Amino acid sequence: MILCGMGTNVIFNLSRTMGSYKLRIIINEGDIRKVSLDGKPETVEELKIKIKEKCNLQDDFNLMYEDPDFGYCLCNLDDIEDLPATKATVKVISMVTLTLVPASTTSISDVSNVSDDTEILSTYSSSSSTRQEQWPEFFEIPNFSVDVEFRLRQANLQFLRDQTYLNVPRDMKHGILEKLAEAIYKFDGYPNAERIHSVALALISKNPCLREPGSPDGCSGWKNSLTYKMGNYRTKLRKAGCAEVAINRGEKGTPEMASKGLKRPKRFEVNYLPDLPDGQNEDRLEVERKLLVEEMKKRNPSGTFIASKMDQTFPLRRREIVEAEPPVKTLKERWPALFTERQVFAEFNRIATTNLENDFFGAVDRYTPHFVTIFKSKKGSVGEKLAEIVQQIDSRKPDVTAKT
DNA sequence: CGTGACACCAAAATACAACG
DNA sequence: CGTTGTATTTTGGTGTCACG
């Protein structure tokens, strides 16, 4: 990375007690430990050593922490100041085994029954319907119904013996697709081909008997079925009154789509219009919004306070923006915090579950070499100008890496 | 009867051409 | 040459049907 990691303006609590530092350490899905250190470590390295000791870990690992800026999604821990002052949750990422993922499905409910102490994190991650997790690198196939699981197990064993693929009966296919659609929907209501592909691959790698020997990747049929399924699944949700997908419904039965001039979500807008979380209504959230406006009037508004309230009020805000389409001026009055740099990034993450800054610079880093070769190959007057620019970049390279 | 599959249509995304 | 308008492709929604 050339350009990332701009100044992290972390405000940390000066009055923090110099006593114990509580850690919740996620080692893997079924192993989450609570550890107390004497004081917050000064560096990430020191923290790693402490964790290694306390948890008896042998192999090297990296750490991730739950970033309040991004709905407590996991981010790499590079700067110790990113951790809260008195207690934190970190995840151990082993550098040895990356592919072996246990087959259990974990959800928010698993997290809540892990420890009995007060959990700062779960307060508004459990009740909200807003998606928080990014699309996983390795999609975890959920557990199907006992019946389906049983038959799959049998078929997998059979497959191991004599390589016979399973001819999936109708009801079984339904069971599989339904659970998969549900699992996919948790991340993305409108998954693209690539995401469908990754799910299908995960499915046939976990259940070799489901592989389709005829197709080039062994899962073309599953990909097809999954795309159909996601469509049908959305219609189902629409009928059940889910606002997020209902917004794309054409008023009346007629194909009169431009019902209210509403735009359908863009492909990456994963949380375009989340439903209000259980136990929240517009009035309650409106109160929170007023708190936000007040906070912004202070000379030094608290970043963490704003981050958490902005998270909480996200569904209300989206509803407002999508349905009423207020002018920017009104928006500035009602949501002043939305216009701070930090919240611009945070809001982007809430909508697209993507880290705008990192992804952008990551992409820049990834594509720059290719661009440079294209530039170099360009002829004519434009080519000369580009060559000049490339020259400048080349000669300045060490600078760029050093700065920011 | 419910559901996977598919046809059909409008909107969104993208490729392309015409223009000043 | 960049901009802008247009044509083409892709995506997602609705309706329908066959099948177990």
PDB file of C-alpha atoms in Angstrom, chain A residues 76-364:
ATOM      1  CA  ASN A  76      -6.590  -5.037  10.686  1.00  0.00           C
ATOM      2  CA  LEU A  77      -5.033  -3.707  13.839  1.00  0.00           C
ATOM      3  CA  ASP A  78      -2.035  -1.601  12.873  1.00  0.00           C
ATOM      4  CA  ASP A  79      -2.125   1.147  15.455  1.00  0.00           C
ATOM      5  CA  ILE A  80      -2.624   0.355  19.113  1.00  0.00           C
ATOM      6  CA  GLU A  81      -4.440   3.658  19.531  1.00  0.00           C
ATOM      7  CA  ASP A  82      -7.311   2.278  17.499  1.00  0.00           C
ATOM      8  CA  LEU A  83      -8.206   0.138  20.483  1.00  0.00           C
ATOM      9  CA  PRO A  84     -10.552   1.537  23.122  1.00  0.00           C
ATOM     10  CA  ALA A  85      -9.019   2.702  26.391  1.00  0.00           C
ATOM     11  CA  THR A  86     -10.267   0.159  28.891  1.00  0.00           C
ATOM     12  CA  LYS A  87     -11.442  -2.940  27.064  1.00  0.00           C
ATOM     13  CA  ALA A  88     -11.508  -4.309  23.576  1.00  0.00           C
ATOM     14  CA  THR A  89     -12.413  -7.235  21.397  1.00  0.00           C
ATOM     15  CA  VAL A  90      -9.766  -8.577  19.046  1.00  0.00           C
ATOM     16  CA  LYS A  91      -9.696 -11.491  16.687  1.00  0.00           C
ATOM     17  CA  VAL A  92      -6.665 -13.696  16.213  1.00  0.00           C
ATOM     18  CA  ILE A  93      -5.934 -14.375  12.564  1.00  0.00           C
ATOM     19  CA  SER A  94      -3.590 -17.302  12.276  1.00  0.00           C
ATOM     20  CA  MET A  95      -1.027 -16.952   9.526  1.00  0.00           C
ATOM     21  CA  VAL A  96      -0.611 -20.685   9.066  1.00  0.00           C
ATOM     22  CA  THR A  97      -3.997 -22.174   8.308  1.00  0.00           C
ATOM     23  CA  LEU A  98      -6.274 -20.025   6.278  1.00  0.00           C
ATOM     24  CA  THR A  99      -8.451 -22.472   4.427  1.00  0.00           C
ATOM     25  CA  LEU A 100      -9.638 -24.760   7.159  1.00  0.00           C
ATOM     26  CA  VAL A 101     -12.853 -23.233   8.384  1.00  0.00           C
ATOM     27  CA  PRO A 102     -14.992 -25.181  10.814  1.00  0.00           C
ATOM     28  CA  ALA A 103     -18.405 -25.978   9.449  1.00  0.00           C
ATOM     29  CA  SER A 104     -20.388 -24.263  12.137  1.00  0.00           C
ATOM     30  CA  THR A 105     -22.625 -21.339  11.377  1.00  0.00           C
ATOM     31  CA  THR A 106     -22.051 -18.443  13.652  1.00  0.00           C
ATOM     32  CA  SER A 107     -24.370 -15.563  14.102  1.00  0.00           C
ATOM     33  CA  ILE A 108     -24.835 -12.682  16.409  1.00  0.00           C
ATOM     34  CA  SER A 109     -26.710 -14.887  18.832  1.00  0.00           C
ATOM     35  CA  ASP A 110     -23.588 -16.986  19.315  1.00  0.00           C
ATOM     36  CA  VAL A 111     -21.634 -13.949  20.326  1.00  0.00           C
ATOM     37  CA  SER A 112     -24.103 -12.881  22.951  1.00  0.00           C
ATOM     38  CA  ASN A 113     -23.950 -16.092  24.922  1.00  0.00           C
ATOM     39  CA  VAL A 114     -20.204 -16.212  25.033  1.00  0.00           C
ATOM     40  CA  SER A 115     -19.460 -14.119  28.019  1.00  0.00           C
ATOM     41  CA  ASP A 116     -21.448 -12.892  30.934  1.00  0.00           C
ATOM     42  CA  ASP A 117     -19.767  -9.542  31.386  1.00  0.00           C
ATOM     43  CA  THR A 118     -21.034  -6.335  29.932  1.00  0.00           C
ATOM     44  CA  GLU A 119     -20.581  -6.162  26.210  1.00  0.00           C
ATOM     45  CA  ILE A 120     -20.297  -2.758  24.641  1.00  0.00           C
ATOM     46  CA  LEU A 121     -20.471  -4.163  21.182  1.00  0.00           C
ATOM     47  CA  SER A 122     -23.674  -6.088  21.198  1.00  0.00           C
ATOM     48  CA  THR A 123     -25.807  -3.144  22.248  1.00  0.00           C
ATOM     49  CA  TYR A 124     -26.808  -2.152  18.793  1.00  0.00           C
ATOM     50  CA  SER A 125     -25.446  -4.822  16.581  1.00  0.00           C
ATOM     51  CA  SER A 126     -27.954  -7.449  17.629  1.00  0.00           C
ATOM     52  CA  SER A 127     -31.269  -5.714  17.193  1.00  0.00           C
ATOM     53  CA  SER A 128     -30.526  -3.918  13.984  1.00  0.00           C
ATOM     54  CA  SER A 129     -31.458  -5.338  10.634  1.00  0.00           C
ATOM     55  CA  THR A 130     -28.683  -3.389   8.996  1.00  0.00           C
ATOM     56  CA  ARG A 131     -26.017  -5.495   7.389  1.00  0.00           C
ATOM     57  CA  GLN A 132     -22.691  -5.133   9.125  1.00  0.00           C
ATOM     58  CA  GLU A 133     -20.548  -7.876   7.796  1.00  0.00           C
ATOM     59  CA  GLN A 134     -18.786  -7.588   4.525  1.00  0.00           C
ATOM     60  CA  TRP A 135     -19.159 -10.345   1.987  1.00  0.00           C
ATOM     61  CA  PRO A 136     -16.910 -13.091   3.376  1.00  0.00           C
ATOM     62  CA  GLU A 137     -13.777 -14.216   1.606  1.00  0.00           C
ATOM     63  CA  PHE A 138     -14.769 -17.828   2.107  1.00  0.00           C
ATOM     64  CA  PHE A 139     -18.497 -18.275   2.184  1.00  0.00           C
ATOM     65  CA  GLU A 140     -19.594 -20.511   4.994  1.00  0.00           C
ATOM     66  CA  ILE A 141     -22.311 -22.950   3.998  1.00  0.00           C
ATOM     67  CA  PRO A 142     -25.039 -22.890   6.655  1.00  0.00           C
ATOM     68  CA  ASN A 143     -26.398 -25.995   8.336  1.00  0.00           C
ATOM     69  CA  PHE A 144     -29.389 -27.397   6.529  1.00  0.00           C
ATOM     70  CA  SER A 145     -32.294 -29.164   8.147  1.00  0.00           C
ATOM     71  CA  VAL A 146     -31.422 -32.390   9.972  1.00  0.00           C
ATOM     72  CA  ASP A 147     -33.083 -34.366   7.264  1.00  0.00           C
ATOM     73  CA  VAL A 148     -31.131 -32.745   4.455  1.00  0.00           C
ATOM     74  CA  GLU A 149     -27.888 -32.858   6.424  1.00  0.00           C
ATOM     75  CA  PHE A 150     -28.371 -36.554   7.028  1.00  0.00           C
ATOM     76  CA  ARG A 151     -28.995 -37.350   3.394  1.00  0.00           C
ATOM     77  CA  LEU A 152     -26.051 -35.215   2.346  1.00  0.00           C
ATOM     78  CA  ARG A 153     -23.775 -37.034   4.734  1.00  0.00           C
ATOM     79  CA  GLN A 154     -24.854 -40.388   3.333  1.00  0.00           C
ATOM     80  CA  ALA A 155     -24.390 -39.201  -0.226  1.00  0.00           C
ATOM     81  CA  ASN A 156     -20.953 -37.772   0.545  1.00  0.00           C
ATOM     82  CA  LEU A 157     -19.840 -41.092   2.004  1.00  0.00           C
ATOM     83  CA  GLN A 158     -21.204 -42.889  -1.014  1.00  0.00           C
ATOM     84  CA  PHE A 159     -19.314 -40.471  -3.204  1.00  0.00           C
ATOM     85  CA  LEU A 160     -16.069 -41.210  -1.375  1.00  0.00           C
ATOM     86  CA  ARG A 161     -16.580 -44.903  -2.023  1.00  0.00           C
ATOM     87  CA  ASP A 162     -17.407 -44.958  -5.715  1.00  0.00           C
ATOM     88  CA  GLN A 163     -17.566 -41.396  -7.052  1.00  0.00           C
ATOM     89  CA  THR A 164     -21.296 -41.442  -7.668  1.00  0.00           C
ATOM     90  CA  TYR A 165     -22.817 -37.993  -7.714  1.00  0.00           C
ATOM     91  CA  LEU A 166     -26.099 -37.398  -5.979  1.00  0.00           C
ATOM     92  CA  ASN A 167     -29.222 -36.937  -8.027  1.00  0.00           C
ATOM     93  CA  VAL A 168     -30.804 -34.266  -5.863  1.00  0.00           C
ATOM     94  CA  PRO A 169     -34.499 -34.802  -5.215  1.00  0.00           C
ATOM     95  CA  ARG A 170     -36.819 -31.860  -5.440  1.00  0.00           C
ATOM     96  CA  ASP A 171     -37.519 -31.366  -1.753  1.00  0.00           C
ATOM     97  CA  MET A 172     -33.861 -31.629  -0.911  1.00  0.00           C
ATOM     98  CA  LYS A 173     -32.952 -29.049  -3.494  1.00  0.00           C
ATOM     99  CA  HIS A 174     -35.512 -26.767  -1.958  1.00  0.00           C
ATOM    100  CA  GLY A 175     -34.072 -27.234   1.505  1.00  0.00           C
ATOM    101  CA  ILE A 176     -30.603 -26.415   0.267  1.00  0.00           C
ATOM    102  CA  LEU A 177     -31.547 -23.404  -1.836  1.00  0.00           C
ATOM    103  CA  GLU A 178     -33.766 -21.924   0.841  1.00  0.00           C
ATOM    104  CA  LYS A 179     -31.063 -22.020   3.516  1.00  0.00           C
ATOM    105  CA  LEU A 180     -28.460 -20.714   1.110  1.00  0.00           C
ATOM    106  CA  ALA A 181     -30.676 -17.835  -0.005  1.00  0.00           C
ATOM    107  CA  GLU A 182     -31.258 -16.924   3.605  1.00  0.00           C
ATOM    108  CA  ALA A 183     -27.552 -16.985   4.339  1.00  0.00           C
ATOM    109  CA  ILE A 184     -26.708 -14.970   1.248  1.00  0.00           C
ATOM    110  CA  TYR A 185     -29.385 -12.424   1.984  1.00  0.00           C
ATOM    111  CA  LYS A 186     -27.748 -11.665   5.322  1.00  0.00           C
ATOM    112  CA  PHE A 187     -24.858 -10.205   3.383  1.00  0.00           C
ATOM    113  CA  ASP A 188     -26.421  -9.061   0.153  1.00  0.00           C
ATOM    114  CA  GLY A 189     -29.962  -8.995  -1.144  1.00  0.00           C
ATOM    115  CA  TYR A 190     -28.731  -8.627  -4.690  1.00  0.00           C
ATOM    116  CA  PRO A 191     -25.614 -10.765  -5.052  1.00  0.00           C
ATOM    117  CA  ASN A 192     -23.772 -10.520  -8.358  1.00  0.00           C
ATOM    118  CA  ALA A 193     -22.577 -13.432 -10.464  1.00  0.00           C
ATOM    119  CA  GLU A 194     -19.215 -13.531  -8.762  1.00  0.00           C
ATOM    120  CA  ARG A 195     -20.757 -13.854  -5.315  1.00  0.00           C
ATOM    121  CA  ILE A 196     -23.182 -16.525  -6.455  1.00  0.00           C
ATOM    122  CA  HIS A 197     -20.219 -18.346  -7.915  1.00  0.00           C
ATOM    123  CA  SER A 198     -18.331 -18.268  -4.641  1.00  0.00           C
ATOM    124  CA  VAL A 199     -21.317 -19.707  -2.792  1.00  0.00           C
ATOM    125  CA  ALA A 200     -21.799 -22.464  -5.347  1.00  0.00           C
ATOM    126  CA  LEU A 201     -18.129 -23.343  -5.138  1.00  0.00           C
ATOM    127  CA  ALA A 202     -18.271 -23.447  -1.357  1.00  0.00           C
ATOM    128  CA  LEU A 203     -21.289 -25.717  -1.585  1.00  0.00           C
ATOM    129  CA  ILE A 204     -19.729 -28.315  -3.835  1.00  0.00           C
ATOM    130  CA  SER A 205     -16.417 -28.240  -2.030  1.00  0.00           C
ATOM    131  CA  LYS A 206     -18.145 -28.985   1.262  1.00  0.00           C
ATOM    132  CA  ASN A 207     -20.436 -31.537  -0.369  1.00  0.00           C
ATOM    133  CA  PRO A 208     -18.545 -33.250  -3.168  1.00  0.00           C
ATOM    134  CA  CYS A 209     -21.589 -35.359  -4.004  1.00  0.00           C
ATOM    135  CA  LEU A 210     -23.363 -32.223  -5.207  1.00  0.00           C
ATOM    136  CA  ARG A 211     -20.722 -31.464  -7.815  1.00  0.00           C
ATOM    137  CA  GLU A 212     -21.958 -31.454 -11.391  1.00  0.00           C
ATOM    138  CA  PRO A 213     -19.462 -33.407 -13.483  1.00  0.00           C
ATOM    139  CA  GLY A 214     -20.781 -32.003 -16.755  1.00  0.00           C
ATOM    140  CA  SER A 215     -20.129 -28.337 -16.118  1.00  0.00           C
ATOM    141  CA  PRO A 216     -16.708 -26.703 -16.431  1.00  0.00           C
ATOM    142  CA  ASP A 217     -16.543 -25.477 -12.825  1.00  0.00           C
ATOM    143  CA  GLY A 218     -18.694 -28.253 -11.440  1.00  0.00           C
ATOM    144  CA  CYS A 219     -21.402 -25.929 -10.222  1.00  0.00           C
ATOM    145  CA  SER A 220     -22.959 -24.070 -13.149  1.00  0.00           C
ATOM    146  CA  GLY A 221     -26.334 -25.588 -12.401  1.00  0.00           C
ATOM    147  CA  TRP A 222     -26.162 -24.480  -8.790  1.00  0.00           C
ATOM    148  CA  LYS A 223     -25.226 -20.992  -9.899  1.00  0.00           C
ATOM    149  CA  ASN A 224     -28.299 -20.914 -12.135  1.00  0.00           C
ATOM    150  CA  SER A 225     -30.573 -22.236  -9.451  1.00  0.00           C
ATOM    151  CA  LEU A 226     -29.179 -19.779  -6.928  1.00  0.00           C
ATOM    152  CA  THR A 227     -29.823 -16.785  -9.169  1.00  0.00           C
ATOM    153  CA  TYR A 228     -33.392 -17.957  -9.719  1.00  0.00           C
ATOM    154  CA  LYS A 229     -33.720 -18.633  -6.045  1.00  0.00           C
ATOM    155  CA  MET A 230     -32.553 -15.165  -5.030  1.00  0.00           C
ATOM    156  CA  GLY A 231     -35.139 -13.649  -7.356  1.00  0.00           C
ATOM    157  CA  ASN A 232     -37.930 -15.826  -6.051  1.00  0.00           C
ATOM    158  CA  TYR A 233     -36.711 -15.284  -2.503  1.00  0.00           C
ATOM    159  CA  ARG A 234     -36.967 -11.525  -2.921  1.00  0.00           C
ATOM    160  CA  THR A 235     -40.544 -11.811  -4.181  1.00  0.00           C
ATOM    161  CA  LYS A 236     -41.276 -13.864  -1.116  1.00  0.00           C
ATOM    162  CA  LEU A 237     -39.819 -11.204   1.176  1.00  0.00           C
ATOM    163  CA  ARG A 238     -41.641  -8.516  -0.741  1.00  0.00           C
ATOM    164  CA  LYS A 239     -44.931 -10.233  -0.035  1.00  0.00           C
ATOM    165  CA  ALA A 240     -43.951 -10.468   3.607  1.00  0.00           C
ATOM    166  CA  GLY A 241     -43.504  -6.702   3.684  1.00  0.00           C
ATOM    167  CA  CYS A 242     -39.760  -6.238   3.691  1.00  0.00           C
ATOM    168  CA  ALA A 243     -39.180  -2.582   2.809  1.00  0.00           C
ATOM    169  CA  GLU A 244     -35.720  -3.065   1.395  1.00  0.00           C
ATOM    170  CA  VAL A 245     -36.868  -5.165  -1.538  1.00  0.00           C
ATOM    171  CA  ALA A 246     -40.426  -3.846  -1.646  1.00  0.00           C
ATOM    172  CA  ILE A 247     -39.113  -0.481  -2.744  1.00  0.00           C
ATOM    173  CA  ASN A 248     -38.392  -1.991  -6.133  1.00  0.00           C
ATOM    174  CA  ARG A 249     -41.901  -3.192  -6.642  1.00  0.00           C
ATOM    175  CA  GLY A 250     -43.869  -1.551  -9.414  1.00  0.00           C
ATOM    176  CA  GLU A 251     -47.076  -0.038  -8.101  1.00  0.00           C
ATOM    177  CA  LYS A 252     -50.045  -2.154  -9.083  1.00  0.00           C
ATOM    178  CA  GLY A 253     -49.686  -5.320 -11.063  1.00  0.00           C
ATOM    179  CA  THR A 254     -49.019  -3.431 -14.262  1.00  0.00           C
ATOM    180  CA  PRO A 255     -45.427  -2.979 -15.363  1.00  0.00           C
ATOM    181  CA  GLU A 256     -45.739   0.651 -14.406  1.00  0.00           C
ATOM    182  CA  MET A 257     -42.427   0.698 -12.641  1.00  0.00           C
ATOM    183  CA  ALA A 258     -41.824   4.391 -12.116  1.00  0.00           C
ATOM    184  CA  SER A 259     -44.293   4.199  -9.253  1.00  0.00           C
ATOM    185  CA  LYS A 260     -43.153   7.270  -7.405  1.00  0.00           C
ATOM    186  CA  GLY A 261     -40.037   8.232  -9.289  1.00  0.00           C
ATOM    187  CA  LEU A 262     -38.144   6.059  -6.828  1.00  0.00           C
ATOM    188  CA  LYS A 263     -34.882   4.725  -7.996  1.00  0.00           C
ATOM    189  CA  ARG A 264     -33.971   1.146  -7.501  1.00  0.00           C
ATOM    190  CA  PRO A 265     -30.770   0.577  -5.558  1.00  0.00           C
ATOM    191  CA  LYS A 266     -27.469   0.505  -7.346  1.00  0.00           C
ATOM    192  CA  ARG A 267     -25.773  -2.822  -7.398  1.00  0.00           C
ATOM    193  CA  PHE A 268     -23.321  -2.121  -4.592  1.00  0.00           C
ATOM    194  CA  GLU A 269     -25.852  -0.421  -2.330  1.00  0.00           C
ATOM    195  CA  VAL A 270     -26.219  -3.326   0.025  1.00  0.00           C
ATOM    196  CA  ASN A 271     -28.065  -1.412   2.713  1.00  0.00           C
ATOM    197  CA  TYR A 272     -30.047   0.864   0.493  1.00  0.00           C
ATOM    198  CA  LEU A 273     -33.162   0.904   2.622  1.00  0.00           C
ATOM    199  CA  PRO A 274     -32.873  -1.170   5.789  1.00  0.00           C
ATOM    200  CA  ASP A 275     -35.962  -1.946   7.826  1.00  0.00           C
ATOM    201  CA  LEU A 276     -36.247  -0.234  11.171  1.00  0.00           C
ATOM    202  CA  PRO A 277     -34.770  -2.525  13.796  1.00  0.00           C
ATOM    203  CA  ASP A 278     -37.079  -4.290  16.229  1.00  0.00           C
ATOM    204  CA  GLY A 279     -38.118  -2.165  19.154  1.00  0.00           C
ATOM    205  CA  GLN A 280     -37.338   1.053  17.349  1.00  0.00           C
ATOM    206  CA  ASN A 281     -39.749   3.386  15.741  1.00  0.00           C
ATOM    207  CA  GLU A 282     -39.379   6.661  13.912  1.00  0.00           C
ATOM    208  CA  ASP A 283     -40.136   8.751  16.996  1.00  0.00           C
ATOM    209  CA  ARG A 284     -37.520   7.035  19.118  1.00  0.00           C
ATOM    210  CA  LEU A 285     -34.907   7.479  16.428  1.00  0.00           C
ATOM    211  CA  GLU A 286     -35.969  11.059  15.899  1.00  0.00           C
ATOM    212  CA  VAL A 287     -35.046  11.697  19.543  1.00  0.00           C
ATOM    213  CA  GLU A 288     -31.617  10.229  18.871  1.00  0.00           C
ATOM    214  CA  ARG A 289     -31.285  12.468  15.840  1.00  0.00           C
ATOM    215  CA  LYS A 290     -31.937  15.564  17.947  1.00  0.00           C
ATOM    216  CA  LEU A 291     -29.202  14.423  20.338  1.00  0.00           C
ATOM    217  CA  LEU A 292     -26.876  14.278  17.361  1.00  0.00           C
ATOM    218  CA  VAL A 293     -27.725  17.812  16.295  1.00  0.00           C
ATOM    219  CA  GLU A 294     -27.034  19.008  19.841  1.00  0.00           C
ATOM    220  CA  GLU A 295     -23.739  17.157  19.979  1.00  0.00           C
ATOM    221  CA  MET A 296     -22.604  18.818  16.782  1.00  0.00           C
ATOM    222  CA  LYS A 297     -23.193  22.242  18.309  1.00  0.00           C
ATOM    223  CA  LYS A 298     -20.498  21.560  20.900  1.00  0.00           C
ATOM    224  CA  ARG A 299     -17.021  22.844  20.282  1.00  0.00           C
ATOM    225  CA  ASN A 300     -15.515  19.363  20.457  1.00  0.00           C
ATOM    226  CA  PRO A 301     -18.168  16.855  19.521  1.00  0.00           C
ATOM    227  CA  SER A 302     -17.366  13.330  20.651  1.00  0.00           C
ATOM    228  CA  GLY A 303     -16.429  11.202  17.675  1.00  0.00           C
ATOM    229  CA  THR A 304     -17.410   7.941  19.293  1.00  0.00           C
ATOM    230  CA  PHE A 305     -20.743   9.294  20.482  1.00  0.00           C
ATOM    231  CA  ILE A 306     -21.545  10.507  16.996  1.00  0.00           C
ATOM    232  CA  ALA A 307     -20.419   7.274  15.395  1.00  0.00           C
ATOM    233  CA  SER A 308     -22.675   5.194  17.585  1.00  0.00           C
ATOM    234  CA  LYS A 309     -25.705   7.461  17.195  1.00  0.00           C
ATOM    235  CA  MET A 310     -25.212   7.693  13.457  1.00  0.00           C
ATOM    236  CA  ASP A 311     -25.175   3.906  13.345  1.00  0.00           C
ATOM    237  CA  GLN A 312     -28.323   3.700  15.340  1.00  0.00           C
ATOM    238  CA  THR A 313     -30.236   6.251  13.305  1.00  0.00           C
ATOM    239  CA  PHE A 314     -29.106   4.880   9.961  1.00  0.00           C
ATOM    240  CA  PRO A 315     -32.435   3.253   8.981  1.00  0.00           C
ATOM    241  CA  LEU A 316     -34.339   6.435   9.779  1.00  0.00           C
ATOM    242  CA  ARG A 317     -31.906   8.508   7.758  1.00  0.00           C
ATOM    243  CA  ARG A 318     -32.062   6.222   4.756  1.00  0.00           C
ATOM    244  CA  ARG A 319     -35.823   6.223   4.829  1.00  0.00           C
ATOM    245  CA  GLU A 320     -35.756   9.990   4.808  1.00  0.00           C
ATOM    246  CA  ILE A 321     -33.268  10.285   1.989  1.00  0.00           C
ATOM    247  CA  VAL A 322     -34.692   7.571  -0.223  1.00  0.00           C
ATOM    248  CA  GLU A 323     -38.368   8.304   0.205  1.00  0.00           C
ATOM    249  CA  ALA A 324     -38.519  12.061   0.712  1.00  0.00           C
ATOM    250  CA  GLU A 325     -35.417  13.009  -1.255  1.00  0.00           C
ATOM    251  CA  PRO A 326     -34.842  16.223   0.697  1.00  0.00           C
ATOM    252  CA  PRO A 327     -32.532  18.924  -0.666  1.00  0.00           C
ATOM    253  CA  VAL A 328     -28.967  19.010   0.595  1.00  0.00           C
ATOM    254  CA  LYS A 329     -29.667  22.119   2.632  1.00  0.00           C
ATOM    255  CA  THR A 330     -32.351  20.402   4.703  1.00  0.00           C
ATOM    256  CA  LEU A 331     -30.136  17.398   5.078  1.00  0.00           C
ATOM    257  CA  LYS A 332     -27.351  19.559   6.451  1.00  0.00           C
ATOM    258  CA  GLU A 333     -29.703  20.992   9.040  1.00  0.00           C
ATOM    259  CA  ARG A 334     -31.128  17.674  10.099  1.00  0.00           C
ATOM    260  CA  TRP A 335     -27.940  15.586   9.903  1.00  0.00           C
ATOM    261  CA  PRO A 336     -24.984  17.917  10.362  1.00  0.00           C
ATOM    262  CA  ALA A 337     -22.699  15.081  11.462  1.00  0.00           C
ATOM    263  CA  LEU A 338     -23.157  13.356   8.121  1.00  0.00           C
ATOM    264  CA  PHE A 339     -20.977  15.994   6.560  1.00  0.00           C
ATOM    265  CA  THR A 340     -17.873  15.341   8.628  1.00  0.00           C
ATOM    266  CA  GLU A 341     -15.094  13.441   6.902  1.00  0.00           C
ATOM    267  CA  ARG A 342     -15.222  10.565   9.294  1.00  0.00           C
ATOM    268  CA  GLN A 343     -18.962  10.133   8.852  1.00  0.00           C
ATOM    269  CA  VAL A 344     -18.780  10.357   5.086  1.00  0.00           C
ATOM    270  CA  PHE A 345     -16.577   7.266   5.134  1.00  0.00           C
ATOM    271  CA  ALA A 346     -18.679   5.640   7.826  1.00  0.00           C
ATOM    272  CA  GLU A 347     -21.922   6.244   5.960  1.00  0.00           C
ATOM    273  CA  PHE A 348     -20.426   4.854   2.791  1.00  0.00           C
ATOM    274  CA  ASN A 349     -19.480   1.775   4.723  1.00  0.00           C
ATOM    275  CA  ARG A 350     -22.961   1.484   6.179  1.00  0.00           C
ATOM    276  CA  ILE A 351     -24.534   1.610   2.738  1.00  0.00           C
ATOM    277  CA  ALA A 352     -22.064  -0.412   0.725  1.00  0.00           C
ATOM    278  CA  THR A 353     -20.308  -2.352   3.534  1.00  0.00           C
ATOM    279  CA  THR A 354     -17.106  -1.330   1.852  1.00  0.00           C
ATOM    280  CA  ASN A 355     -14.236   0.690   3.210  1.00  0.00           C
ATOM    281  CA  LEU A 356     -14.143   3.500   0.693  1.00  0.00           C
ATOM    282  CA  GLU A 357     -10.698   4.799   1.556  1.00  0.00           C
ATOM    283  CA  ASN A 358      -8.885   1.489   1.829  1.00  0.00           C
ATOM    284  CA  ASP A 359     -10.565  -0.069  -1.166  1.00  0.00           C
ATOM    285  CA  PHE A 360      -9.879   2.963  -3.271  1.00  0.00           C
ATOM    286  CA  PHE A 361      -6.202   3.171  -2.446  1.00  0.00           C
ATOM    287  CA  GLY A 362      -5.941  -0.579  -2.627  1.00  0.00           C
ATOM    288  CA  ALA A 363      -7.326  -0.451  -6.150  1.00  0.00           C
ATOM    289  CA  VAL A 364      -4.991   2.389  -7.039  1.00  0.00           C
TER     290      VAL A 364
END
